[in-house]
XYZ file of C-alpha atoms in Angstrom:
585
model
C -49.602 -54.273 -14.073
C -48.973 -51.212 -11.971
C -47.853 -53.414 -9.054
C -45.356 -55.265 -11.248
C -44.069 -51.995 -12.721
C -43.607 -50.557 -9.252
C -41.805 -53.690 -8.154
C -39.616 -53.473 -11.236
C -38.713 -49.836 -10.603
C -38.061 -50.126 -6.883
C -34.784 -52.080 -7.098
C -33.460 -49.498 -9.590
C -34.904 -46.255 -8.306
C -34.386 -46.727 -4.582
C -30.599 -47.189 -4.769
C -30.427 -44.267 -7.211
C -32.375 -41.948 -4.891
C -30.416 -43.184 -1.890
C -27.158 -42.564 -3.728
C -28.217 -39.059 -4.711
C -29.147 -38.287 -1.131
C -25.767 -39.495 0.003
C -24.042 -37.419 -2.632
C -25.961 -34.216 -1.908
C -23.698 -32.993 0.899
C -20.654 -33.449 -1.295
C -22.214 -31.804 -4.305
C -23.344 -28.718 -2.339
C -20.762 -27.299 0.082
C -22.022 -26.333 3.499
C -22.924 -22.623 3.678
C -20.675 -22.381 6.732
C -17.615 -23.407 4.716
C -15.235 -20.607 3.757
C -17.474 -17.542 3.481
C -16.030 -14.244 2.361
C -15.187 -11.794 5.132
C -15.584 -8.021 4.990
C -14.331 -6.493 8.237
C -15.136 -2.792 8.642
C -13.259 -1.037 11.453
C -13.878 2.643 12.227
C -11.256 4.829 13.901
C -12.142 6.632 17.156
C -15.892 6.191 16.595
C -17.920 6.432 19.818
C -20.673 3.919 20.500
C -23.024 6.870 20.950
C -22.366 8.118 17.407
C -24.382 5.377 15.665
C -28.144 5.382 15.123
C -28.761 1.744 16.058
C -26.949 2.388 19.366
C -29.203 5.286 20.310
C -28.045 8.336 18.341
C -31.030 10.080 16.755
C -29.225 13.088 15.250
C -26.301 11.624 13.260
C -27.676 9.676 10.294
C -26.145 6.209 9.849
C -28.741 4.313 7.760
C -26.277 1.811 6.282
C -24.731 0.782 9.593
C -28.251 0.613 11.027
C -29.260 -1.642 8.108
C -26.440 -4.012 8.991
C -27.837 -4.288 12.520
C -31.380 -4.788 11.242
C -30.252 -7.566 8.913
C -27.875 -9.144 11.405
C -26.753 -9.338 15.015
C -25.977 -6.334 17.224
C -23.685 -6.743 20.233
C -24.303 -4.305 23.075
C -21.322 -5.270 25.231
C -18.569 -5.424 22.623
C -15.226 -4.534 24.219
C -11.926 -3.334 22.768
C -8.810 -4.885 24.304
C -7.228 -1.434 24.643
C -8.453 2.189 24.533
C -5.955 3.331 21.868
C -5.323 2.498 18.205
C -2.045 0.569 18.075
C -2.635 -1.867 20.968
C -6.335 -2.351 20.182
C -5.614 -3.212 16.550
C -2.785 -5.560 17.523
C -5.238 -7.445 19.732
C -7.855 -7.446 16.968
C -5.430 -8.953 14.449
C -3.944 -11.591 16.775
C -6.767 -12.450 19.188
C -4.418 -11.724 22.102
C -4.110 -9.011 24.727
C -1.584 -6.523 23.298
C 0.874 -6.873 26.172
C 1.379 -10.510 25.103
C 2.993 -9.252 21.887
C 4.739 -6.267 23.469
C 2.283 -3.862 21.831
C 1.318 -2.020 25.033
C 3.563 0.541 26.719
C 5.070 1.055 30.144
C 5.632 4.733 29.269
C 3.484 7.565 27.901
C 4.214 6.598 24.276
C 1.273 4.234 23.981
C 1.016 4.090 20.181
C 3.456 3.957 17.275
C 4.628 7.546 16.737
C 6.579 7.396 13.490
C 6.710 5.409 10.294
C 10.451 5.503 10.954
C 10.239 3.870 14.368
C 11.516 0.323 14.815
C 8.631 -1.011 16.927
C 5.609 -2.796 15.559
C 3.634 -6.003 15.431
C 6.350 -8.674 15.830
C 6.975 -10.994 12.864
C 6.404 -14.034 15.101
C 2.816 -13.008 15.831
C 0.129 -14.781 13.803
C -2.741 -12.694 12.421
C -6.045 -14.075 11.175
C -4.993 -12.889 7.700
C -1.934 -15.141 7.762
C -4.029 -18.205 8.605
C -6.651 -17.365 5.969
C -3.894 -16.921 3.418
C -2.860 -20.522 4.093
C -6.513 -21.570 3.668
C -6.546 -20.257 0.109
C -8.084 -16.833 0.762
C -7.175 -13.651 -1.046
C -6.486 -11.187 1.746
C -6.532 -7.416 1.464
C -6.085 -4.477 3.833
C -7.351 -1.093 2.689
C -6.868 1.969 4.918
C -5.076 2.361 8.222
C -2.367 -0.008 9.519
C -0.527 1.668 12.452
C 1.358 -1.504 13.374
C 4.819 -0.422 12.247
C 6.803 -0.733 9.012
C 10.527 -1.498 9.371
C 12.912 -3.002 11.930
C 16.535 -2.426 10.914
C 16.594 -0.935 7.418
C 14.424 1.266 5.231
C 13.130 -1.602 3.116
C 13.032 -4.649 5.392
C 9.252 -4.163 5.918
C 9.317 -6.532 8.897
C 6.094 -5.090 10.384
C 4.397 -4.379 7.058
C 0.907 -5.806 6.306
C 2.361 -8.039 3.573
C 4.522 -9.721 6.225
C 1.427 -10.359 8.335
C -0.719 -12.300 5.905
C -2.158 -9.675 3.585
C -1.719 -10.267 -0.151
C -2.610 -6.671 -0.949
C -2.278 -3.390 0.935
C -3.374 0.093 -0.005
C -3.497 2.846 2.582
C -1.627 4.568 5.386
C 1.074 2.595 7.178
C 0.640 5.167 9.964
C -2.556 6.842 11.203
C -4.364 9.970 10.149
C -3.387 13.034 12.224
C -4.070 16.742 11.905
C -0.483 17.296 10.731
C -1.544 15.619 7.464
C -3.814 18.585 6.720
C -1.706 21.734 6.126
C -4.551 24.014 7.223
C -4.991 22.297 10.617
C -3.198 22.917 13.917
C -0.441 20.296 14.397
C -1.587 17.448 16.629
C 1.342 15.083 17.037
C 3.202 15.457 20.352
C 1.906 19.006 20.573
C 2.944 19.722 24.176
C 6.422 18.206 23.712
C 6.893 20.215 20.513
C 6.090 23.437 22.390
C 8.765 22.576 24.973
C 11.315 21.940 22.233
C 10.512 25.291 20.582
C 10.796 27.053 23.930
C 14.140 25.355 24.687
C 15.463 26.262 21.252
C 14.477 29.901 21.734
C 16.091 30.024 25.187
C 19.344 28.496 23.931
C 19.334 30.808 20.916
C 18.662 33.852 23.107
C 21.459 32.849 25.470
C 23.865 32.459 22.533
C 22.849 35.816 21.025
C 23.180 37.532 24.405
C 26.672 36.092 24.870
C 27.737 37.268 21.375
C 26.379 40.798 21.975
C 28.064 40.898 25.360
C 31.375 39.891 23.808
C 31.015 42.517 21.033
C 30.172 45.299 23.486
C 32.848 44.218 25.959
C 30.315 43.616 28.756
C 31.456 40.029 29.225
C 34.762 38.345 28.636
C 34.337 35.120 26.748
C 36.444 33.468 24.071
C 35.191 33.352 20.500
C 35.893 29.630 20.455
C 33.452 29.170 23.320
C 30.826 31.246 21.535
C 31.332 29.228 18.358
C 30.782 25.977 20.302
C 27.670 27.447 21.905
C 26.276 28.508 18.517
C 27.093 25.077 17.095
C 25.288 23.408 19.981
C 22.248 25.645 19.421
C 22.148 24.701 15.741
C 22.616 20.987 16.421
C 19.872 21.010 19.049
C 17.479 22.654 16.619
C 18.345 20.239 13.790
C 18.070 17.228 16.109
C 14.354 17.728 16.656
C 13.236 19.856 13.718
C 14.476 17.243 11.245
C 11.698 14.986 12.549
C 8.956 17.191 13.998
C 9.390 19.866 11.359
C 8.480 17.428 8.557
C 5.789 15.252 10.132
C 3.585 15.582 7.063
C 6.320 14.129 4.842
C 7.489 11.427 7.241
C 4.134 10.112 8.542
C 1.405 11.188 6.119
C 2.120 8.822 3.263
C 0.075 6.376 1.195
C 1.381 3.011 0.051
C 0.339 0.298 -2.380
C 1.945 -2.921 -1.195
C 5.608 -1.981 -0.585
C 5.635 1.073 -2.839
C 4.844 4.638 -1.786
C 2.199 6.286 -3.963
C 1.889 9.668 -2.223
C 4.413 11.440 0.005
C 2.864 13.492 1.473
C -0.668 12.220 0.930
C -3.128 14.391 -0.989
C -5.972 14.427 1.515
C -8.607 15.761 -0.910
C -8.773 12.425 -2.720
C -7.959 9.953 0.063
C -11.563 8.971 0.761
C -12.418 8.298 -2.900
C -9.232 6.271 -3.406
C -9.843 4.087 -0.349
C -13.416 3.420 -1.461
C -12.317 2.697 -5.040
C -9.637 0.276 -3.853
C -12.086 -1.539 -1.561
C -14.675 -2.095 -4.277
C -11.976 -3.055 -6.774
C -10.653 -5.705 -4.363
C -14.132 -7.233 -4.060
C -14.567 -7.268 -7.840
C -11.147 -8.852 -8.456
C -11.788 -11.654 -5.981
C -15.491 -12.361 -6.435
C -14.874 -15.874 -7.786
C -12.782 -17.108 -4.823
C -12.933 -16.724 -1.046
C -11.574 -13.394 0.134
C -10.933 -11.381 3.266
C -11.238 -7.610 2.991
C -10.192 -5.628 6.055
C -11.400 -2.067 5.392
C -9.723 -0.040 8.114
C -11.335 3.401 7.868
C -9.459 6.667 8.395
C -12.846 8.048 9.523
C -13.566 9.373 12.149
C -10.062 10.323 13.319
C -8.935 13.948 13.201
C -8.460 15.912 11.013
C -11.805 14.425 9.905
C -11.183 14.295 6.157
C -14.611 14.889 4.618
C -15.486 15.412 0.976
C -17.330 18.545 -0.046
C -20.700 16.885 -0.672
C -20.928 15.853 3.004
C -19.752 19.135 4.559
C -22.458 20.881 6.551
C -24.947 18.024 6.226
C -25.099 16.871 9.835
C -26.266 18.566 13.018
C -22.950 17.845 14.742
C -20.494 19.920 12.763
C -17.501 18.448 10.988
C -17.414 15.343 13.186
C -21.010 14.464 12.351
C -20.364 15.136 8.652
C -17.420 12.760 8.782
C -19.404 9.963 10.445
C -22.210 10.325 7.908
C -19.688 10.087 5.066
C -18.239 6.915 6.577
C -21.749 5.463 6.768
C -22.183 6.265 3.065
C -18.909 4.418 2.356
C -20.260 1.406 4.282
C -23.329 1.532 2.031
C -21.184 1.620 -1.110
C -19.276 -1.480 0.017
C -22.503 -3.310 0.874
C -23.924 -2.394 -2.539
C -20.812 -3.800 -4.215
C -21.261 -7.064 -2.305
C -24.931 -7.253 -3.297
C -24.328 -6.439 -6.984
C -21.797 -9.251 -7.264
C -24.276 -11.723 -5.770
C -22.085 -12.239 -2.689
C -24.484 -11.143 0.046
C -25.431 -14.653 1.230
C -21.836 -15.917 1.175
C -20.220 -12.942 2.929
C -19.886 -12.307 6.651
C -19.809 -8.544 7.232
C -18.547 -7.139 10.535
C -18.569 -3.520 11.710
C -16.879 -2.100 14.831
C -14.680 0.721 16.135
C -11.163 0.247 17.465
C -12.054 2.014 20.748
C -14.233 4.780 22.168
C -14.560 8.395 21.069
C -11.949 11.035 21.922
C -13.707 13.378 24.335
C -10.810 15.802 24.774
C -10.296 16.472 21.068
C -11.452 20.039 20.662
C -10.368 23.160 18.789
C -11.849 26.216 20.450
C -15.569 25.549 20.691
C -15.471 22.813 18.028
C -15.878 19.238 19.294
C -13.779 17.063 16.984
C -14.044 13.799 18.914
C -16.840 11.294 19.324
C -19.585 10.656 21.853
C -19.797 7.526 23.977
C -23.448 7.686 24.914
C -24.325 6.814 28.494
C -20.866 5.373 29.178
C -18.286 7.147 31.316
C -14.912 8.123 29.874
C -13.454 7.778 26.405
C -10.385 7.153 24.284
C -7.145 6.433 26.191
C -9.009 5.491 29.394
C -8.243 1.855 30.090
C -11.021 1.041 32.515
C -14.082 3.220 31.996
C -16.655 1.822 29.582
C -16.613 4.843 27.265
C -13.042 4.077 26.225
C -13.567 0.411 25.417
C -17.260 -0.363 24.734
C -17.756 -0.076 20.986
C -20.308 -0.920 18.293
C -20.204 -4.542 17.177
C -22.410 -5.776 14.305
C -22.382 -9.009 12.275
C -24.422 -9.764 9.155
C -24.596 -13.073 7.313
C -28.007 -13.664 5.719
C -29.386 -17.164 6.148
C -26.851 -18.053 8.829
C -27.170 -15.370 11.506
C -30.694 -14.488 12.698
C -31.674 -10.990 11.551
C -32.621 -8.318 14.047
C -30.944 -10.058 16.992
C -29.516 -8.148 19.958
C -27.010 -9.878 22.267
C -26.120 -8.360 25.629
C -23.191 -10.604 26.523
C -19.530 -9.642 27.055
C -17.639 -10.046 23.780
C -14.306 -8.723 22.568
C -12.666 -7.462 19.386
C -10.191 -10.291 20.043
C -13.013 -12.749 19.276
C -12.793 -11.926 15.560
C -9.560 -13.919 15.300
C -10.889 -17.367 16.319
C -14.295 -16.750 14.726
C -12.835 -15.946 11.312
C -10.184 -18.678 11.525
C -12.689 -21.421 12.361
C -15.109 -20.365 9.620
C -12.263 -20.404 7.094
C -11.463 -23.983 8.050
C -8.226 -23.096 9.818
C -6.987 -23.831 13.319
C -5.951 -21.334 15.966
C -2.290 -21.613 17.021
C -1.695 -24.042 19.878
C 1.738 -22.686 20.817
C 0.445 -19.485 22.438
C -2.411 -18.134 24.503
C -5.373 -16.960 22.422
C -7.649 -14.694 24.474
C -10.451 -14.412 21.913
C -13.351 -16.865 21.719
C -15.263 -18.202 18.719
C -18.453 -16.130 18.549
C -20.383 -18.198 16.001
C -22.388 -20.310 18.528
C -23.413 -17.137 20.380
C -24.252 -15.282 17.162
C -26.368 -18.174 15.838
C -28.177 -18.593 19.146
C -27.022 -22.164 19.817
C -25.583 -21.027 23.173
C -27.014 -18.439 25.544
C -23.828 -17.072 27.097
C -20.480 -15.731 25.987
C -17.459 -17.914 26.720
C -15.776 -14.947 28.405
C -15.961 -15.188 32.159
C -13.319 -12.514 32.783
C -12.063 -9.626 30.656
C -9.017 -7.622 31.744
C -8.899 -3.917 30.964
C -5.416 -2.492 30.568
C -4.103 1.033 30.191
C -0.697 0.470 28.655
C 0.716 -2.459 30.614
C -1.105 -1.301 33.753
C -4.175 -3.280 34.771
C -6.907 -0.752 35.530
C -10.063 -2.849 35.743
C -11.471 -6.385 35.501
C -14.916 -7.541 34.337
C -16.494 -10.733 35.711
C -19.493 -12.189 33.926
C -21.228 -14.289 36.583
C -23.149 -16.533 34.224
C -25.350 -18.291 36.800
C -26.872 -14.972 37.911
C -26.372 -12.830 34.790
C -24.505 -10.205 36.821
C -21.589 -8.359 35.195
C -19.262 -7.130 37.926
C -16.510 -4.663 37.174
C -13.757 -3.733 39.615
C -11.619 -0.622 39.050
C -8.174 -0.725 40.654
C -6.925 2.473 38.980
C -8.856 5.376 37.462
C -7.655 8.614 35.810
C -8.114 11.901 37.630
C -10.447 14.015 35.516
C -9.556 17.662 35.012
C -11.229 19.920 35.677
C -12.744 17.814 38.480
C -16.013 16.217 37.480
C -15.502 17.026 33.780
C -15.543 13.372 32.723
C -12.239 13.597 30.824
C -8.681 14.960 31.051
C -9.183 18.182 29.123
C -6.019 19.879 30.386
C -3.805 17.001 29.184
C -5.564 15.963 25.974
C -5.246 12.320 27.057
C -5.796 10.620 30.395
C -2.619 8.969 31.718
C -2.222 5.356 32.833
C 0.053 5.912 35.820
C 1.727 8.528 37.982
C 0.190 11.629 39.511
C -2.684 11.658 37.036
C -4.349 8.501 38.372
C -5.962 7.295 41.594
C -5.307 3.838 43.033
C -8.348 2.378 44.787
C -8.152 0.171 47.862
C -10.643 -1.327 48.106
C -11.376 -1.189 44.370
C -14.409 0.599 42.956
C -17.018 -2.058 42.168
C -19.965 -1.721 39.777
C -22.642 -4.108 38.568
C -22.900 -3.157 34.918
C -26.198 -4.862 34.182
C -27.770 -2.534 36.779
C -25.443 0.447 36.434
C -23.946 0.583 32.902
C -22.926 4.236 33.377
C -20.728 3.278 36.348
C -22.270 6.045 38.414
C -22.834 4.301 41.758
C -19.872 2.362 43.173
C -20.783 -0.471 45.517
C -19.147 -1.157 48.855
C -19.153 -3.852 51.514
C -21.861 -1.849 53.293
C -24.185 -1.636 50.293
C -23.456 -4.939 48.527
C -23.561 -8.222 50.514
C -21.510 -10.010 47.825
C -18.764 -7.362 47.743
C -16.070 -9.425 49.482
C -16.994 -12.605 47.604
C -16.828 -10.836 44.251
C -13.506 -9.177 45.048
C -11.931 -12.448 46.146
C -13.052 -14.184 42.962
C -11.754 -11.370 40.759
C -8.488 -11.378 42.716
C -7.981 -15.089 42.001
C -8.736 -14.482 38.320
C -6.040 -11.785 38.173
C -3.485 -14.158 39.681
C -4.394 -16.873 37.179
C -4.256 -14.394 34.305
C -0.842 -13.059 35.324
C 0.408 -16.627 35.435
C -0.205 -16.846 31.670
C 1.914 -13.769 30.851
C 5.488 -14.179 29.646
C 8.124 -11.453 29.129
C 8.393 -10.180 25.542
C 10.333 -7.304 23.925
C 8.632 -3.931 24.379
C 7.631 -2.730 20.937
C 6.602 0.704 22.250
C 9.707 1.438 24.308
C 11.235 4.894 23.866
C 14.074 3.415 21.794
C 11.547 1.801 19.443
C 9.179 4.737 18.998
C 11.729 7.516 18.306
C 12.268 8.679 14.721
C 15.183 6.912 13.015
C 16.093 8.510 9.678
C 17.575 5.254 8.326
C 14.161 3.586 8.720
C 12.145 6.346 7.055
C 10.064 5.109 4.088
C 11.045 7.412 1.261
C 9.786 7.938 -2.281
C 13.025 9.303 -3.689
C 16.496 9.720 -2.246
C 16.407 10.491 1.475
C 15.875 13.186 2.710
C 14.300 14.369 -0.575
C 11.158 12.277 -0.186
C 8.319 13.389 -2.413
C 6.062 11.771 -5.001
C 2.486 11.746 -6.267
C 2.002 8.636 -8.378
C -1.773 8.855 -8.112
C -1.663 12.334 -9.592
C 0.666 11.132 -12.346
C -1.911 8.499 -13.235
């Protein structure tokens, strides 16, 4: 009886089970299909400032938890050592000079909200592709990629033109000028020269008037009137911009509307955190991309009262610990909404810490650990090697450390592929999809060469020799530290890219980073048998790389970075720009 029953069931059950097995993949989407993305990018954070990268005095338990639960990259490289170009590369997956977002002059970042330069409208960001894939895309925090092109409201460089559905934050970057109690930071040396010139012209005019009144000199009143008019015009020409930096640059926006002009810094941190968590809550039932672009840990180091005095590293340490707490709040929001297993979280910094940023004996910039150099230095590791952490439970192996060359530009293809999109085929994409490396299905990074620029000037090249595991790095140009041996350009505030402040090396300085990560012992033909072979191979790579570059408009040219009153975002009738809509609420 049992045999006949079994025989009776088999023709019915077997096809049913087989059909269910066939249907299973269609009924349950692959976990690798369209995860949520939460991209956390710190500002000016040094790799040596984070606990899981070796710091044992600044407490970063939430960032450390990300590393413990995910994958930590130890050779994660920014495409540029300054904010604007590095972030352009991050968003587009391309070296910034391909989009015109690196400078041939000393103005290496966007200087004004009312400049006309910025991320070109024809560039494609990962947000724009994800938007087309059905994602809700949000940017909270810092932008620093420009606002307008030709008129006050054309918003040609605005985040909403580059694939973000929602924006809340600073279209510019945080600077000390935003804090009334702090010493002005923006173009400080140039501002001093303008003040000095104004005083000299004014003194000359006053002397001429007194001389005419006392009869010591013979000069016509018409000439004196013209001289006084010139003095006044000269003063107005620069004070109308530099005298109101806080009003022109320190503003907060929600989408296209200005909410605070100037920003009220006491509540900025809480508002950015509130907006980030609110975005997650609003979009928990559909795939989303949240790019949380921190204002921490850039000067003036806005830190709420409950974190002041908590660290052993003064205000800078307090600020980093507050940012870590914000990371924890975002992670908690993800967990509480049941999104942990379907969300890829990424944490990094846009470039290395700012060594020269000091006020008296206070160190206001970050620490880059064992790596030489810092912010603004195109070649030295301290300016470009940054934290890089990925977490995606169940997909990425927890507690993994990868010591392979990777780039912030890799986020573009990685995110695009996971979202089901395709990278553009009509342009060079310099980033590489990191998922195989992160999952452990391949042993080596796809990057064989990485090119390290300072502005548009090539300073160094990294060659990952995969068959031997060696990581060679050749420096063609290095900044001249001042004072000598100080490890930074303390007398300038920033190290330059060209001119009298740099040294050109022939032959280049060569290091093997896997043996000498601090770049302390340059190799030579006498000490390294492979010196000539390595230099020839790197030389060929440079030629091939330059063959892929095409001329593009310079977004950071002097004409694009100067303040243009007709482009100034204004909450009111220009020049009476003031509002506090957050306070009104």
